[in-house]
XYZ file of C-alpha atoms in Angstrom:
251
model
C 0.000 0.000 0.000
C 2.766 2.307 0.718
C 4.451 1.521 -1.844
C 1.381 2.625 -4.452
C 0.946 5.648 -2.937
C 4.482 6.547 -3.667
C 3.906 5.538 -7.048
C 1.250 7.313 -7.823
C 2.010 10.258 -5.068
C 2.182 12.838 -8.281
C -1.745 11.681 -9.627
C -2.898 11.527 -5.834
C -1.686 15.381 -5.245
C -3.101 16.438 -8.779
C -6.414 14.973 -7.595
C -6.719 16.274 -4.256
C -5.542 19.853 -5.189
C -8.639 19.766 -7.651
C -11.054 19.606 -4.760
C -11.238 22.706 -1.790
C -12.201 19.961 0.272
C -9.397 17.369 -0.065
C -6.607 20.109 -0.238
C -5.844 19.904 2.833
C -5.012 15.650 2.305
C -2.032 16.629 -0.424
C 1.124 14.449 1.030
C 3.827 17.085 2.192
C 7.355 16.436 1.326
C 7.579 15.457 5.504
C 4.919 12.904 4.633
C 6.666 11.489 1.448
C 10.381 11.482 3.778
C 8.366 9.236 6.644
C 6.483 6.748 3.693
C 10.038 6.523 1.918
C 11.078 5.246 5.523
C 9.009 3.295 6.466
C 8.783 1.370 2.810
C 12.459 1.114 2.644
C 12.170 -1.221 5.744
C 9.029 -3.209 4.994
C 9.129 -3.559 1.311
C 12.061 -6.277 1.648
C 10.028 -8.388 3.832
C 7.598 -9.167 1.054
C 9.468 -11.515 -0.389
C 9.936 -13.404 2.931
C 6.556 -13.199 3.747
C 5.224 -15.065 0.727
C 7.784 -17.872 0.819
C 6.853 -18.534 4.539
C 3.157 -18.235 3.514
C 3.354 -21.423 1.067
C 1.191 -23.912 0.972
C 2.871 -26.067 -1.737
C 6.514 -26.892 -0.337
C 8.208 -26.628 2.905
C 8.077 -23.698 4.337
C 9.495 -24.942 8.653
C 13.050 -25.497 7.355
C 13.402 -21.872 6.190
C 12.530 -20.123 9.038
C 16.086 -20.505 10.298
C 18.088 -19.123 7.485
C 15.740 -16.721 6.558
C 15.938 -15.159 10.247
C 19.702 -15.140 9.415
C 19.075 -13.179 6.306
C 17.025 -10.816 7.495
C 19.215 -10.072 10.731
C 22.316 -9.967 8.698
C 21.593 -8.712 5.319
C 17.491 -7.362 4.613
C 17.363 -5.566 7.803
C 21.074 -4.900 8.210
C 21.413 -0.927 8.754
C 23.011 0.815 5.741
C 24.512 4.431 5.590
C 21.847 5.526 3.848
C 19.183 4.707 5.852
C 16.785 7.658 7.703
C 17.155 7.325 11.349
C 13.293 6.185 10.727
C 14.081 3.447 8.535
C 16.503 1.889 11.141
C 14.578 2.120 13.768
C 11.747 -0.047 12.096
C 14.497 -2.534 11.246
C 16.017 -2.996 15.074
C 12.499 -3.157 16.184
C 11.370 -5.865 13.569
C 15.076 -7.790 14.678
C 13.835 -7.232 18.356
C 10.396 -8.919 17.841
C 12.003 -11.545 15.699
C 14.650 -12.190 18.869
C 12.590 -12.401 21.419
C 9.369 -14.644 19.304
C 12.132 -16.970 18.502
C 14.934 -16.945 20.882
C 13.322 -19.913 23.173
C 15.493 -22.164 23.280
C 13.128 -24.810 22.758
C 11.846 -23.259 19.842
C 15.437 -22.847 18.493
C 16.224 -26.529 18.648
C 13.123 -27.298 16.611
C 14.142 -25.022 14.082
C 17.684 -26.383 14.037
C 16.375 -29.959 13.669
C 14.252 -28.916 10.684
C 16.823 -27.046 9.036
C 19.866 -30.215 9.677
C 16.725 -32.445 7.790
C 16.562 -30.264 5.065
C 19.285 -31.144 2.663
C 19.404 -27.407 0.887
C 20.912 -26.513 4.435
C 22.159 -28.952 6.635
C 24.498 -27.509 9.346
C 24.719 -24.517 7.697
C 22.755 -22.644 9.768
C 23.132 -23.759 12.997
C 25.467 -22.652 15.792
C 28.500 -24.712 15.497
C 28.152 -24.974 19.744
C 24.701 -26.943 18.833
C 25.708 -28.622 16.297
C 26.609 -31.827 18.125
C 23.290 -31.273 20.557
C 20.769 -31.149 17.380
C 22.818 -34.397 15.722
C 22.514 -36.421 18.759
C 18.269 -35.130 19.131
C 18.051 -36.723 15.450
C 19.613 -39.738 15.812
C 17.426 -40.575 18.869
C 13.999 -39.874 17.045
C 15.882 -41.606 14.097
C 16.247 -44.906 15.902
C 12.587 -44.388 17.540
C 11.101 -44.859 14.295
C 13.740 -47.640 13.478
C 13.038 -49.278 16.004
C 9.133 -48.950 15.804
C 9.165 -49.846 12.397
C 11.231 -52.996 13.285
C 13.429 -53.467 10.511
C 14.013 -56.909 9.041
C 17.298 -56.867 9.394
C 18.026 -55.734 12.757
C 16.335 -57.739 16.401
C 15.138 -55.480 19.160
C 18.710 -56.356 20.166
C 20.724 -55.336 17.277
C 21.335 -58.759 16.452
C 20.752 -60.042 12.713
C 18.583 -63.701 13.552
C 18.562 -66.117 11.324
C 16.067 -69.158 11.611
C 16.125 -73.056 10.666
C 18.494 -75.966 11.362
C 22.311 -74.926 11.855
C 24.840 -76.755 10.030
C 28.071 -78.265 11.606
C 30.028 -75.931 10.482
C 28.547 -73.317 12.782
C 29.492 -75.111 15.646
C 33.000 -74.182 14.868
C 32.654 -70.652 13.786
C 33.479 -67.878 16.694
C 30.484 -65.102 17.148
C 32.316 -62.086 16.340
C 31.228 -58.454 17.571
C 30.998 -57.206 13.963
C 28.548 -59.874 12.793
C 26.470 -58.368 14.950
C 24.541 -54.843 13.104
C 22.984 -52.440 15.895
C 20.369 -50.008 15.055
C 23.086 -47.427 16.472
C 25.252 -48.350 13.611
C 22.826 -48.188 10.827
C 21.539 -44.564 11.872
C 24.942 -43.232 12.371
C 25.957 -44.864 9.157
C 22.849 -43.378 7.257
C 23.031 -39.625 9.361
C 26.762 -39.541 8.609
C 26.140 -40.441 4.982
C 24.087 -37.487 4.642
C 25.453 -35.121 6.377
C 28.648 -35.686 4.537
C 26.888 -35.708 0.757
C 26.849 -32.367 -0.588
C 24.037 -29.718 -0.179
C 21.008 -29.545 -3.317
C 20.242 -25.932 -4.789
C 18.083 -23.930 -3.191
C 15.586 -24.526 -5.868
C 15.138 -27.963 -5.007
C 12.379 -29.460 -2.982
C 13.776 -31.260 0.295
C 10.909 -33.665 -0.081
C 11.100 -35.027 -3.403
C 14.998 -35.360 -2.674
C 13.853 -37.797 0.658
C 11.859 -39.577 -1.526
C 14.307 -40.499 -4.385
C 16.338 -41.391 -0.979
C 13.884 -42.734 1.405
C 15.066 -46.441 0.480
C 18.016 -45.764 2.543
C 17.028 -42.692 5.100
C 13.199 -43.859 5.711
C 13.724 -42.632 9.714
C 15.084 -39.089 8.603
C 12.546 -38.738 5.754
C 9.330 -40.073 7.443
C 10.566 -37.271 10.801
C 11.244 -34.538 8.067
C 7.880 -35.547 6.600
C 5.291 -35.780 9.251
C 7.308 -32.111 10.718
C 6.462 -30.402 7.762
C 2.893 -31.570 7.826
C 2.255 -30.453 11.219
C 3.620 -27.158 11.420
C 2.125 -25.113 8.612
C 1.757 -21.222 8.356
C -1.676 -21.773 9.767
C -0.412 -23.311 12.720
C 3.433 -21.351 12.839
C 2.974 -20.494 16.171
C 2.534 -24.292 17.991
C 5.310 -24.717 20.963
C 7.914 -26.983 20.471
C 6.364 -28.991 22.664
C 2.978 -29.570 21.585
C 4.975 -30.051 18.005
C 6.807 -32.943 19.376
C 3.704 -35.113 21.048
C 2.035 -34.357 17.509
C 4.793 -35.308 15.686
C 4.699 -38.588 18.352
C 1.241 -39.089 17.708
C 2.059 -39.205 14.037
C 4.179 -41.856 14.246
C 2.433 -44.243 16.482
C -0.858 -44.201 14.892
């Protein structure tokens, strides 16, 4: 809106001078200065706003780098800002700060963003790093486990039924014949993490698909995150956004 009446701030003052009654309404060149402000701030965040406002593709994963953007780049302060204009961006930085500094909240973003192969660790404080890898493989080996894989016992132990031969009477049980869960998620988070990043372009969920033969924990917890937390729903607590995401799973 602000940015129309800018546009078309020459017609608007031709029109109201017209009229005795609506003189009084022609923008002064103080009024112009403060809407030049203020769209200089806002006008940026458009872009944002309808990526985050998608219905078609993932929208969770980006809230982390885009609030890195937007601190460090869109709503940076430049020298040729009014003192107007940057004051509207370290208020907007302020709200964003303190809506999405929790640190609960902060962990769920930087488990969406690690799942989302256009980003990976890239945005995520190298202190948490570690934390956010360790929170994965756990819900990884959840749904490994629940699912019960055919290759791995509830014990880690590959079984094999029907009558031994003789020869296995002589053969030692070694440690490696044995393949944990544990092994198989670090194996398959390690794999990925370690495989380059896709373009930004690309969608995170068609690349889990091509992959989920291989990464069906990480892709069916990407997944059934995605589904839950929409932009009608963007403000659900970590919390509740876990026993959803548990409910998900289990029934």
């Amino acid at each position: 809106m602000v940015d129309r009446v800018l546009e078309q701030s020459k017609a608007l003052t031709q029109v109201l001078s017209d009229d005795r009654k609506t003189r009084h309404l022609v923008p002064t060149w103080q009024d112009i200065e403060v809407l030049e402000s203020i769209n200089s701030a806002l006008k940026p965040l458009q872009e944002f706003t309808d990526i985050l406002s998608g219905e078609e593709y993932v929208s969770v994963s980006y809230l982390k780098p885009v609030l890195y953007l937007l601190k460090n780049t869109t709503l940076a302060a430049k020298e040729e800002d009014t003192d107007l204009t940057k004051t509207i961006k370290s208020k907007i930085i302020a709200y964003l700060e303190k809506n999405y500094n929790d640190p609960e909240t902060q962990e769920l973003l930087d488990v969406a963003s690690l799942l989302d192969p256009r980003f990976k660790k890239d945005y995520i404080s190298p202190e948490n790093v570690t934390r956010i890898e360790d929170r994965v493989r756990v819900e990884m080996e959840e749904i490994a486990r629940t699912e019960k894989r055919p290759h791995v016992s509830d014990t880690g132990a590959t079984e094999k039924k029907g009558l031994r031969s003789v020869g296995s009477l002589f053969t030692k049980q070694t440690p490696s014949a044995a393949v944990r869960v544990e092994a198989v998620i670090d194996a398959e988070l390690n794999s990925y993490l370690m495989a380059p990043v896709i373009t930004g372009e690309s969608d995170p969920l068609a690349w889990w698909k091509i992959h989920t033969v291989t990464s069906s924990p990480s892709e069916r917890l990407f997944s059934a995150s995605g589904n839950i937390v929409t932009c009608e729903r963007a403000r659900l607590k970590p919390e509740m956004v876990d026993m959803l995401v548990f409910l998900a799973k289990k029934l």
